[in-house]
Coordinates of N, CA and C in Angstrom, one line a residue:
M1 N -42.4 37.2 30.9 CA -42.7 35.6 31.7 C -41.7 34.7 30.9
T2 N -41.1 33.9 31.8 CA -40.2 33.0 31.2 C -40.7 31.8 30.9
K3 N -40.2 31.2 29.8 CA -40.7 29.9 29.5 C -39.9 28.7 30.1
Y4 N -40.5 27.9 30.8 CA -39.7 26.7 31.4 C -39.8 25.6 30.8
K5 N -38.8 24.8 30.5 CA -39.0 23.6 29.9 C -38.4 22.6 30.9
C6 N -39.0 21.4 31.1 CA -38.8 20.5 32.0 C -38.5 19.2 31.3
A7 N -37.3 18.7 31.8 CA -36.9 17.3 31.1 C -37.7 16.2 31.8
A8 N -37.8 15.0 30.9 CA -38.3 14.2 31.4 C -37.7 13.3 32.5
V9 N -37.7 14.0 33.8 CA -37.2 13.5 34.9 C -38.1 13.9 36.0
F10 N -37.9 13.1 37.2 CA -38.8 13.5 38.4 C -38.4 14.6 39.2
P11 N -39.2 15.3 39.5 CA -38.9 16.5 40.5 C -38.6 16.1 41.9
S12 N -39.1 14.9 42.3 CA -38.6 14.3 43.6 C -37.8 13.1 43.3
E13 N -37.2 12.5 44.3 CA -36.6 11.2 44.3 C -37.9 10.1 43.5
E14 N -37.3 9.1 42.9 CA -38.3 8.2 42.0 C -39.0 7.5 43.0
I15 N -38.6 7.2 44.2 CA -39.2 6.3 45.3 C -40.5 7.0 45.7
V16 N -40.5 8.4 45.7 CA -41.4 9.3 46.2 C -42.7 9.3 45.2
I17 N -42.2 9.3 43.8 CA -43.2 9.3 42.6 C -44.0 7.9 42.7
R18 N -43.2 6.7 43.1 CA -43.7 5.5 42.9 C -44.7 5.3 44.1
R19 N -44.3 5.7 45.4 CA -45.4 5.8 46.4 C -46.6 6.6 46.1
I20 N -46.5 7.6 45.4 CA -47.6 8.5 45.1 C -48.6 7.5 44.3
V21 N -48.0 7.0 43.2 CA -48.9 6.2 42.4 C -49.3 5.0 43.1
R22 N -48.7 4.4 44.1 CA -49.1 3.4 44.7 C -50.5 3.8 45.8
A23 N -50.1 5.0 46.3 CA -51.4 5.5 47.1 C -52.7 5.6 46.5
I24 N -52.4 6.1 45.2 CA -53.8 6.5 44.5 C -54.4 5.0 44.0
Q25 N -53.4 4.0 43.4 CA -54.1 2.9 43.1 C -54.6 1.9 44.2
K26 N -54.0 2.0 45.4 CA -54.4 1.4 46.4 C -55.8 1.7 46.8
A27 N -56.1 3.0 46.8 CA -57.4 3.7 47.2 C -58.3 3.2 46.1
I28 N -58.0 3.2 44.9 CA -59.1 2.8 43.8 C -59.3 1.2 43.9
E29 N -58.3 0.6 43.7 CA -58.4 -0.9 43.6 C -58.5 -1.8 44.8
E30 N -58.4 -1.2 46.0 CA -58.4 -2.0 47.4 C -59.4 -1.4 48.5
D31 N -59.1 0.0 48.7 CA -59.4 0.6 49.7 C -61.1 0.8 49.7
V32 N -61.4 1.5 48.6 CA -62.7 1.8 48.2 C -63.8 0.4 48.0
P33 N -63.2 -0.5 47.2 CA -63.9 -1.7 47.0 C -64.2 -2.6 48.3
D34 N -63.2 -2.3 49.2 CA -63.4 -3.1 50.4 C -64.3 -2.5 51.5
F35 N -64.2 -1.2 51.5 CA -65.2 -0.2 52.1 C -66.7 -0.6 51.8
C36 N -67.0 -0.7 50.3 CA -68.1 -1.0 49.7 C -68.7 -2.4 50.2
H37 N -67.7 -3.4 50.1 CA -68.2 -4.8 50.3 C -68.4 -4.9 51.9
E38 N -67.8 -4.1 52.7 CA -68.1 -4.1 54.3 C -69.1 -3.2 54.7
N39 N -69.7 -2.0 54.0 CA -70.4 -1.1 54.5 C -71.4 -0.9 53.4
H40 N -72.2 -2.0 52.9 CA -73.2 -1.8 51.9 C -74.2 -1.2 52.2
M41 N -74.6 0.0 51.5 CA -75.8 0.6 51.9 C -76.7 0.7 50.7
E42 N -77.9 1.3 50.8 CA -78.9 1.3 49.7 C -78.4 2.2 48.7
T43 N -77.8 3.2 48.9 CA -77.1 4.2 48.0 C -75.7 4.3 48.6
M44 N -74.8 4.5 47.4 CA -73.5 4.8 47.7 C -73.0 6.1 47.2
N45 N -73.7 7.1 47.4 CA -73.5 8.5 46.7 C -72.1 9.1 47.5
S46 N -71.7 8.6 48.4 CA -70.4 9.0 49.2 C -69.2 8.9 48.6
I47 N -69.3 7.5 47.7 CA -68.0 7.1 47.2 C -67.1 7.9 46.5
R48 N -67.8 8.8 45.7 CA -66.9 10.0 45.0 C -65.9 10.8 46.1
Y49 N -66.5 10.9 47.2 CA -65.7 11.8 48.3 C -64.5 10.7 49.0
L50 N -65.3 9.4 49.3 CA -64.4 8.6 50.0 C -63.1 8.2 49.3
R51 N -63.1 8.2 47.9 CA -62.0 7.8 47.1 C -60.8 9.1 47.5
G52 N -61.1 10.2 47.4 CA -60.1 11.1 47.9 C -59.6 11.1 49.2
D53 N -60.7 10.5 50.0 CA -60.2 10.4 51.5 C -59.1 9.3 51.8
K54 N -59.5 8.3 50.9 CA -58.6 7.1 50.9 C -57.3 7.6 50.6
I55 N -57.1 8.3 49.2 CA -56.1 8.5 48.7 C -55.3 9.5 49.7
N56 N -55.8 10.3 50.5 CA -55.0 11.2 51.3 C -54.7 10.3 52.7
D57 N -55.4 9.3 53.0 CA -54.9 8.3 54.0 C -53.7 7.7 53.6
N58 N -53.6 7.1 52.5 CA -52.4 6.4 51.6 C -51.1 7.4 51.5
L59 N -51.3 8.7 51.5 CA -50.4 9.7 51.3 C -49.7 9.7 52.6
R60 N -50.5 9.6 53.8 CA -50.1 9.7 55.1 C -49.2 8.6 55.5
T61 N -49.6 7.4 55.0 CA -49.2 6.2 55.6 C -48.0 5.9 54.6
L62 N -48.2 6.1 53.3 CA -47.0 5.5 52.3 C -46.0 6.5 51.8
V63 N -46.5 7.7 51.8 CA -45.2 8.7 51.3 C -44.7 9.8 52.3
V64 N -45.6 10.2 53.4 CA -44.9 10.9 54.2 C -43.8 10.6 55.0
S65 N -42.8 11.6 55.0 CA -41.4 11.1 55.8 C -40.9 12.3 56.5
D66 N -39.5 12.5 56.9 CA -39.1 13.4 57.3 C -39.1 14.6 56.4
D67 N -38.8 14.4 55.0 CA -38.7 15.4 54.2 C -39.9 15.6 53.5
I68 N -41.0 14.6 53.6 CA -42.4 14.9 52.8 C -43.3 15.0 53.7
I69 N -44.1 16.1 53.7 CA -45.2 16.2 54.5 C -46.5 16.8 53.8
L70 N -47.6 16.6 54.6 CA -49.0 17.0 54.1 C -49.5 18.2 54.8
I71 N -49.8 19.2 54.0 CA -50.4 20.4 54.5 C -51.9 20.2 54.3
S72 N -52.7 20.5 55.6 CA -54.0 20.7 55.4 C -54.7 22.0 55.3
F73 N -55.7 22.0 54.6 CA -56.3 23.3 54.4 C -57.9 22.9 54.0
K74 N -58.7 24.1 54.1 CA -60.2 23.9 54.2 C -60.7 24.6 53.1
R75 N -61.8 24.3 52.5 CA -62.6 25.0 51.6 C -64.0 24.8 51.9
Y76 N -64.5 25.8 52.5 CA -65.9 25.4 53.3 C -65.9 24.4 54.1
S77 N -66.8 23.4 53.8 CA -66.6 22.2 54.7 C -65.7 20.9 54.1
W78 N -65.2 21.3 53.0 CA -64.3 20.4 52.3 C -62.9 20.3 53.1
D79 N -62.2 19.4 53.4 CA -60.9 19.3 53.8 C -60.1 18.9 52.9
G80 N -59.1 19.6 52.5 CA -57.9 19.4 51.5 C -56.6 19.1 52.1
R81 N -55.9 18.4 51.3 CA -54.3 18.1 51.4 C -53.5 18.1 50.3
M82 N -52.3 19.0 50.7 CA -51.3 19.2 49.7 C -50.0 18.4 50.1
L83 N -49.3 17.5 49.2 CA -48.3 17.0 49.5 C -46.9 18.0 49.3
V84 N -45.9 18.0 50.3 CA -45.0 18.9 50.1 C -43.5 18.1 50.2
D85 N -42.6 18.4 49.2 CA -41.6 17.8 49.3 C -40.5 19.1 49.8
L86 N -40.0 18.7 50.9 CA -39.3 20.1 51.6 C -37.9 20.0 50.9
K87 N -37.3 18.9 50.9 CA -36.0 18.7 50.4 C -35.9 19.4 48.8
N88 N -36.8 19.1 48.1 CA -36.7 19.4 46.6 C -37.6 20.8 46.2
R89 N -38.3 21.2 47.4 CA -39.2 22.5 47.0 C -40.2 22.0 46.0
I90 N -41.0 21.0 46.2 CA -42.0 20.7 45.5 C -43.3 20.5 46.0
T91 N -44.3 20.9 45.5 CA -45.7 20.5 46.0 C -46.5 19.7 45.2
Y92 N -47.3 19.0 45.6 CA -47.9 18.3 44.6 C -49.6 18.1 45.3
K93 N -50.4 18.0 44.2 CA -52.0 17.7 44.5 C -52.3 16.8 43.6
I94 N -53.3 15.8 44.1 CA -53.7 14.8 43.3 C -55.3 15.0 43.0
T95 N -55.7 14.8 41.6 CA -57.0 14.8 41.3 C -57.3 14.2 39.9
T96 N -58.5 13.8 39.8 CA -58.9 13.2 38.4 C -58.4 14.2 37.2
Q97 N -58.1 13.3 36.1 CA -57.9 14.1 34.8 C -59.2 14.8 34.3
Q98 N -60.3 14.4 34.6 CA -61.6 15.0 34.4 C -61.9 16.4 35.0
N99 N -61.3 16.0 36.6 CA -61.5 17.4 37.3 C -60.6 18.6 37.0
L100 N -59.2 17.9 36.7 CA -58.5 19.1 36.4 C -58.9 20.1 35.1
M101 N -59.4 19.5 34.2 CA -59.9 20.0 32.8 C -61.1 21.0 33.1
A102 N -61.9 20.7 34.1 CA -62.9 21.5 34.6 C -62.8 22.7 35.3
I103 N -61.6 22.7 36.1 CA -61.4 23.8 36.9 C -61.4 25.0 36.3
P104 N -60.5 25.2 35.1 CA -60.4 26.6 34.6 C -61.8 27.0 33.9
K105 N -62.7 26.1 33.4 CA -63.6 26.3 32.6 C -64.9 27.0 33.4
K106 N -64.9 26.9 34.6 CA -65.8 27.7 35.7 C -65.5 28.9 35.8
K107 N -66.6 29.9 35.2 CA -66.0 31.4 35.2 C -66.7 32.2 36.2
N108 N -67.8 31.7 37.0 CA -68.3 32.5 37.9 C -68.1 32.3 39.2
R109 N -66.7 32.0 39.7 CA -66.3 31.7 41.0 C -66.4 33.1 41.6
T110 N -66.7 33.0 43.0 CA -66.6 34.0 43.9 C -65.4 34.4 44.7
C111 N -64.7 33.2 44.8 CA -63.4 33.1 45.3 C -62.6 32.0 44.5
P112 N -61.1 32.1 44.5 CA -60.5 31.4 43.8 C -60.4 29.8 44.1
H113 N -60.4 28.9 43.3 CA -60.1 27.6 43.4 C -58.7 27.6 44.0
F114 N -58.4 26.6 44.9 CA -57.3 26.5 45.4 C -56.1 26.3 44.6
L115 N -56.3 25.7 43.2 CA -55.1 25.4 42.5 C -54.8 26.7 41.7
Q116 N -55.9 27.2 41.4 CA -55.8 28.8 40.9 C -54.7 29.4 41.8
S117 N -54.9 29.5 43.1 CA -54.0 30.3 44.1 C -52.6 29.6 44.0
I118 N -52.4 28.4 43.9 CA -51.2 27.6 43.9 C -50.4 27.7 42.8
L119 N -51.1 27.7 41.7 CA -50.5 27.9 40.4 C -49.9 29.3 40.3
A120 N -50.7 30.2 40.7 CA -50.4 31.8 40.4 C -49.1 32.0 41.3
V121 N -49.0 31.3 42.5 CA -47.7 31.8 43.3 C -46.7 30.9 43.0
E122 N -46.8 29.6 42.8 CA -45.8 28.7 42.6 C -45.2 28.7 41.3
N123 N -46.1 28.6 40.3 CA -45.9 28.5 38.7 C -46.2 29.7 38.0
G124 N -46.2 30.9 38.8 CA -46.3 32.1 38.1 C -45.5 32.4 36.9
D125 N -44.2 32.0 37.0 CA -43.2 32.6 35.9 C -43.1 31.5 34.9
L126 N -43.9 30.4 34.7 CA -43.9 29.6 33.7 C -44.9 30.0 32.6
Q127 N -44.9 29.3 31.4 CA -45.7 29.6 30.1 C -45.8 28.3 29.5
G128 N -47.2 28.0 29.3 CA -47.3 26.8 28.6 C -46.9 26.8 27.2
E129 N -46.8 25.4 26.9 CA -46.3 25.4 25.2 C -47.5 25.7 24.3
Y130 N -48.6 25.9 24.4 CA -49.8 26.2 23.6 C -50.5 27.0 24.5
V131 N -50.3 28.2 24.4 CA -51.3 29.3 24.9 C -52.0 30.3 23.8
Q132 N -53.2 30.3 24.1 CA -54.0 31.0 23.2 C -53.9 32.7 23.3
M133 N -53.6 33.3 22.6 CA -53.4 34.8 22.6 C -54.6 35.4 22.5
T134 N -55.0 36.3 23.6 CA -56.3 36.9 23.7 C -56.2 38.6 23.7
M135 N -57.1 39.2 23.3 CA -57.1 40.9 23.6 C -57.4 41.3 24.9
M136 N -58.2 40.2 25.6 CA -58.8 40.6 27.0 C -58.0 39.7 28.0
P137 N -57.8 40.3 29.2 CA -57.1 39.6 30.3 C -58.0 38.4 30.6
M138 N -57.3 37.1 30.9 CA -58.4 35.9 31.2 C -58.2 35.6 32.5
E139 N -57.6 36.6 33.6 CA -57.5 36.3 34.9 C -58.6 36.6 35.6
Q140 N -59.3 35.4 36.4 CA -60.6 35.8 37.2 C -60.2 36.7 38.4
F141 N -58.9 36.5 39.0 CA -58.8 37.1 40.3 C -57.5 37.9 40.1
E142 N -57.2 39.1 40.9 CA -56.1 39.7 41.0 C -55.0 39.1 41.9
D143 N -53.8 39.5 41.5 CA -52.6 38.7 42.0 C -52.7 38.7 43.6
D144 N -53.2 39.9 44.2 CA -53.1 40.0 45.6 C -54.2 39.2 46.1
V145 N -55.4 38.7 45.4 CA -56.2 37.8 46.1 C -55.8 36.4 46.1
L146 N -55.0 36.1 45.1 CA -54.6 34.9 44.8 C -53.4 34.4 45.9
G147 N -52.6 35.6 45.9 CA -51.4 35.6 47.1 C -51.9 35.3 48.4
E148 N -53.1 36.3 48.8 CA -53.6 35.9 50.1 C -54.4 34.7 50.5
D149 N -55.1 34.4 49.4 CA -55.5 32.8 49.4 C -54.4 31.6 49.5
Y150 N -53.4 31.9 48.9 CA -52.4 31.0 49.0 C -51.8 30.9 50.3
K151 N -51.6 32.2 51.0 CA -51.2 32.1 52.4 C -52.0 31.4 53.2
K152 N -53.4 31.6 53.0 CA -54.3 30.9 53.9 C -54.2 29.2 53.6
I153 N -53.9 29.0 52.5 CA -53.6 27.4 52.1 C -52.4 26.6 52.9
V154 N -51.2 27.5 52.8 CA -50.0 27.0 53.3 C -50.0 27.3 54.9
A155 N -50.7 28.2 55.4 CA -50.8 28.6 56.8 C -49.4 28.9 57.4
G156 N -48.6 29.5 56.8 CA -47.1 29.8 57.3 C -46.0 28.8 57.3
V157 N -46.6 27.3 56.6 CA -45.8 26.3 56.5 C -44.7 26.7 55.4
L158 N -45.2 27.2 54.4 CA -44.3 27.5 53.4 C -44.4 29.1 53.0
D159 N -42.9 29.4 52.6 CA -42.8 31.1 52.4 C -43.1 31.1 50.9
P160 N -44.1 32.1 50.5 CA -44.5 32.4 49.0 C -43.1 32.6 48.2
D161 N -42.3 33.0 48.7 CA -41.1 33.5 47.9 C -40.0 32.5 47.9
S162 N -40.3 31.4 48.5 CA -39.1 30.4 48.8 C -38.9 29.5 47.5
G163 N -39.5 29.7 46.5 CA -39.2 29.1 45.2 C -39.7 27.6 44.9
Y164 N -41.0 27.4 45.7 CA -41.5 26.2 45.1 C -42.1 25.9 44.0
R165 N -42.4 24.9 43.3 CA -42.8 24.4 42.2 C -44.0 23.5 42.5
H166 N -45.0 23.7 41.6 CA -46.3 22.7 42.0 C -46.4 21.6 40.8
Y167 N -46.7 20.5 41.1 CA -46.8 19.5 40.0 C -48.6 19.0 40.5
V168 N -49.1 18.6 39.5 CA -50.6 18.2 39.6 C -50.3 16.6 39.3
V169 N -50.8 15.7 40.1 CA -50.9 14.4 39.7 C -52.2 14.0 39.2
T170 N -52.4 13.6 38.1 CA -53.9 13.2 37.5 C -53.8 11.9 37.4
Y171 N -55.1 11.5 37.6 CA -55.2 9.9 37.2 C -56.7 9.7 36.5
A172 N -56.9 8.6 35.9 CA -58.2 8.2 35.3 C -58.3 6.8 36.0
F173 N -59.6 6.4 35.9 CA -59.9 4.9 36.5 C -61.4 4.6 35.8
E174 N -61.5 3.4 35.9 CA -62.8 2.9 35.5 C -63.5 2.0 36.5
Q175 N -64.4 2.1 37.4 CA -64.8 1.5 38.4 C -63.8 1.2 39.2
S176 N -63.2 0.1 39.4 CA -62.3 -0.5 40.3 C -60.9 -0.4 39.9
H177 N -60.7 0.0 38.7 CA -59.5 -0.1 37.7 C -58.7 1.3 37.5
L178 N -57.4 1.5 38.1 CA -56.7 2.6 37.7 C -56.3 2.5 36.3
L179 N -56.7 3.2 35.3 CA -56.2 3.4 34.1 C -54.9 3.9 33.7
S180 N -54.6 5.2 34.3 CA -53.5 5.9 33.9 C -53.1 6.9 35.1
V181 N -52.0 7.4 35.2 CA -51.5 8.5 36.0 C -50.5 9.2 35.4
N182 N -50.7 10.5 35.5 CA -49.8 11.5 34.9 C -49.2 12.6 35.9
L183 N -48.1 13.1 35.3 CA -47.4 14.3 36.5 C -47.5 15.3 35.5
E184 N -48.2 16.3 35.8 CA -48.3 17.6 35.1 C -47.8 18.7 35.9
L185 N -47.2 19.5 34.9 CA -46.5 20.8 35.2 C -47.3 22.0 34.7
L186 N -48.0 22.7 35.2 CA -48.7 23.8 34.4 C -48.7 25.4 34.8
D187 N -49.0 26.3 33.9 CA -48.6 27.5 34.4 C -49.9 27.9 34.9
R188 N -50.0 29.2 35.4 CA -51.0 29.7 36.2 C -52.4 29.9 35.4
G189 N -52.4 29.8 34.0 CA -53.8 29.4 33.2 C -54.0 28.2 33.2
F190 N -53.5 27.1 33.7 CA -53.8 25.7 33.5 C -53.4 25.2 32.2
N191 N -52.4 25.9 31.7 CA -51.8 25.7 30.2 C -50.7 24.6 30.7
K192 N -50.5 23.5 29.7 CA -49.5 22.3 30.0 C -48.1 23.0 29.5
V193 N -47.1 22.9 30.8 CA -45.8 23.2 30.3 C -45.1 21.9 29.9
S194 N -45.3 20.9 30.7 CA -44.8 19.6 30.4 C -45.7 18.4 31.1
S195 N -45.6 17.2 30.7 CA -46.4 16.1 30.9 C -45.4 14.9 31.2
L196 N -45.6 14.1 32.2 CA -44.8 12.8 32.2 C -45.7 11.6 32.7
S197 N -45.8 10.6 31.7 CA -46.7 9.6 32.3 C -46.0 8.6 33.3
L198 N -46.7 8.2 34.1 CA -46.3 7.5 35.4 C -47.1 6.1 35.3
N199 N -47.4 5.6 34.5 CA -48.3 4.4 34.0 C -47.3 3.3 34.3
E200 N -46.1 3.3 34.1 CA -45.2 2.2 34.3 C -45.0 1.8 35.9
Y201 N -45.4 2.8 36.7 CA -45.6 2.4 38.0 C -46.9 1.9 38.8
I202 N -47.7 1.7 37.8 CA -49.2 1.1 38.2 C -48.8 -0.4 38.4
K203 N -49.0 -0.9 39.7 CA -48.8 -2.5 39.8 C -49.7 -3.0 39.0
P204 N -49.3 -4.1 38.3 CA -50.4 -5.1 37.3 C -51.2 -5.8 38.1
D205 N -52.6 -6.1 37.7 CA -53.4 -7.2 38.3 C -53.0 -8.3 38.1
Y206 N -52.2 -9.0 38.9 CA -51.7 -10.5 38.6 C -53.2 -11.4 38.5
T207 N -54.2 -11.1 39.1 CA -55.3 -11.9 38.9 C -55.8 -12.1 37.5
Q208 N -55.7 -10.9 36.9 CA -56.1 -10.8 35.6 C -55.2 -11.4 34.5
L209 N -53.8 -11.2 35.1 CA -52.7 -11.7 34.1 C -52.8 -13.4 34.2
T210 N -53.2 -13.8 35.2 CA -53.0 -15.3 35.5 C -54.4 -16.0 35.4
A211 N -55.4 -15.4 34.9 CA -56.5 -15.9 34.6 C -56.5 -16.9 33.6
D212 N -57.5 -18.0 33.8 CA -57.4 -19.2 32.7 C -57.9 -18.4 31.3
R213 N -57.4 -18.7 30.3 CA -57.9 -18.1 29.0 C -58.8 -18.8 28.5
P214 N -59.7 -18.5 27.6 CA -60.8 -19.5 27.1 C -60.1 -20.3 26.1
E215 N -60.6 -21.8 26.0 CA -59.9 -22.4 25.1 C -60.3 -22.2 23.5
N216 N -59.4 -22.6 22.8 CA -59.4 -22.0 21.4 C -60.5 -23.0 20.8
P217 N -61.5 -22.2 20.2 CA -62.9 -22.7 19.7 C -62.4 -23.8 18.6
E218 N -61.3 -23.5 17.8 CA -61.0 -24.4 16.9 C -60.4 -25.8 17.2
K219 N -60.1 -26.0 18.5 CA -59.5 -27.1 19.2 C -60.5 -28.2 19.4
T220 N -60.4 -29.1 18.9 CA -61.7 -30.2 19.0 C -61.0 -31.3 20.2
T221 N -62.0 -31.9 20.9 CA -61.7 -32.9 21.9 C -62.3 -33.9 21.5
E222 N -61.8 -35.2 21.9 CA -62.8 -36.4 21.7 C -63.7 -36.6 22.8
P223 N -65.0 -36.9 22.4 CA -66.2 -36.9 23.3 C -65.8 -38.0 24.4
K224 N -66.3 -37.9 25.5 CA -66.1 -38.7 26.7 C -67.2 -39.9 26.3
K225 N -66.7 -41.1 26.5 CA -67.4 -42.5 26.3 C -68.2 -42.6 27.5
T226 N -69.7 -43.3 27.1 CA -70.5 -43.6 28.4 C -70.5 -45.1 28.4
A227 N -71.0 -45.3 29.6 CA -71.0 -46.9 29.8 C -71.7 -47.6 28.6
R228 N -72.7 -46.9 28.0 CA -73.4 -47.5 27.0 C -72.7 -47.7 25.7
D229 N -71.5 -46.6 25.4 CA -70.9 -46.7 24.3 C -69.7 -48.0 24.6
L230 N -69.5 -48.3 25.6 CA -68.6 -49.5 25.9 C -69.0 -50.9 25.7
V231 N -70.5 -50.8 25.9 CA -70.9 -52.4 25.6 C -71.5 -52.4 24.2
A232 N -71.0 -53.4 23.4 CA -71.4 -53.8 22.1 C -72.4 -54.6 22.1
I233 N -73.5 -54.3 21.1 CA -74.6 -55.2 20.9 C -74.5 -55.7 19.6
K234 N -74.6 -57.1 19.5 CA -74.4 -57.7 18.2 C -75.6 -57.6 17.3
K235 N -75.3 -57.6 16.1 CA -76.5 -57.2 15.3 C -77.4 -58.5 15.3
G236 N -78.4 -58.7 15.1 CA -79.3 -59.7 15.0 C -80.0 -60.4 16.2
I237 N -79.4 -60.0 17.4 CA -79.9 -60.2 18.6 C -81.0 -59.3 19.0
R238 N -80.8 -57.8 18.8 CA -81.6 -56.9 19.1 C -81.8 -55.8 18.0
P239 N -82.9 -55.3 17.6 CA -82.9 -54.5 16.4 C -81.9 -53.4 16.9
E240 N -81.4 -52.6 15.8 CA -80.3 -51.4 16.0 C -81.3 -50.4 16.5
I241 N -80.9 -49.7 17.6 CA -81.4 -48.6 18.2 C -81.0 -47.2 17.3
I242 N -81.8 -46.6 17.0 CA -81.6 -45.3 16.3 C -81.9 -44.3 17.2
E243 N -80.8 -43.2 17.6 CA -81.1 -42.3 18.6 C -81.6 -41.0 17.9
P244 N -82.4 -40.4 18.5 CA -83.0 -39.2 17.9 C -81.8 -38.2 17.8
E245 N -81.9 -37.3 16.6 CA -80.9 -36.1 16.7 C -80.7 -35.2 17.8
K246 N -79.8 -34.9 18.2 CA -79.9 -33.7 19.5 C -80.1 -32.5 18.6
E247 N -80.5 -31.5 19.4 CA -80.9 -30.2 18.7 C -79.4 -29.5 19.0
N248 N -79.6 -28.5 18.2 CA -78.3 -27.4 18.0 C -77.0 -28.0 18.0
R249 N -76.9 -29.3 17.2 CA -75.7 -29.9 17.0 C -74.8 -29.2 16.3
A250 N -73.6 -29.0 16.8 CA -72.5 -28.1 16.0 C -72.3 -28.8 14.7

C-alpha cells in the first residue's frame, strides 16, 4: 500500500471550496434558525436532520455547476448526497467532526456505512500517518462487499476504476454558530492522511464585530444635574436639608 502525501492545496478550485463552506455556514447560521423561528413547535427533535437537509439544498444552489454534480443515494429511509467534482476527479461528503469520529467505532454493523465503502474504493491505496499495527485484521467487511456497495452508491455515475479521490468536509458548531471547518483526506481505515483547515473561509458575524462594547468600568462620568441641584438655597432662610444616604452607593 503506497503512502500518499497531500500538500496544503485544494483538490478542487478555491471557489468550489469557498462555496462548500458557505453552504454549511448558511445552513447552520441562517436557514435552520429561520426555519425554527417560522415553524416553532412544542418539540424540535427534527432539527438534527434538518441541518443536513439545508446543507444539501445549499450545495445544490451554491456549488453545483457544469463540472460539479450531486449524487443521490439511499440508506434505508435516509436520503444522502455526495458532491462530485468531475473535472478534478474528487468526491466530497460533509458531516460533523463528532459523527466522523463515531463511524469507525461502531463494530456491530450488518452492512457497511457508506463512508466505509467510499473510502475503501477511492482511497484504498492510501495510508494514514499514524496507523496502529495489529496482529488481527480490522476490516469489518470484505473488499467485494464494499465494492458492490460503492456501485450502489454511485449508481453508474462514476466508474470505480476511474481514479476518484474522496475528501470529507467536517464541521463543528455550537447552537447557531459555525466554529470550524476542515478538509480531511482519510485512508480506508479512517486514519488521517492529511488535513486542511478551511476556517479562513467562514464569513465573520459582523453583528458581533460591530456590537457596542461595554463601557470601561474605570471611566467615571459626571452625574447629571437635576433641577433641584440648579436652585441654590441661601443658608439662614431655610434649614439645611440632609438627604438620607442611598443604598448600595459605590
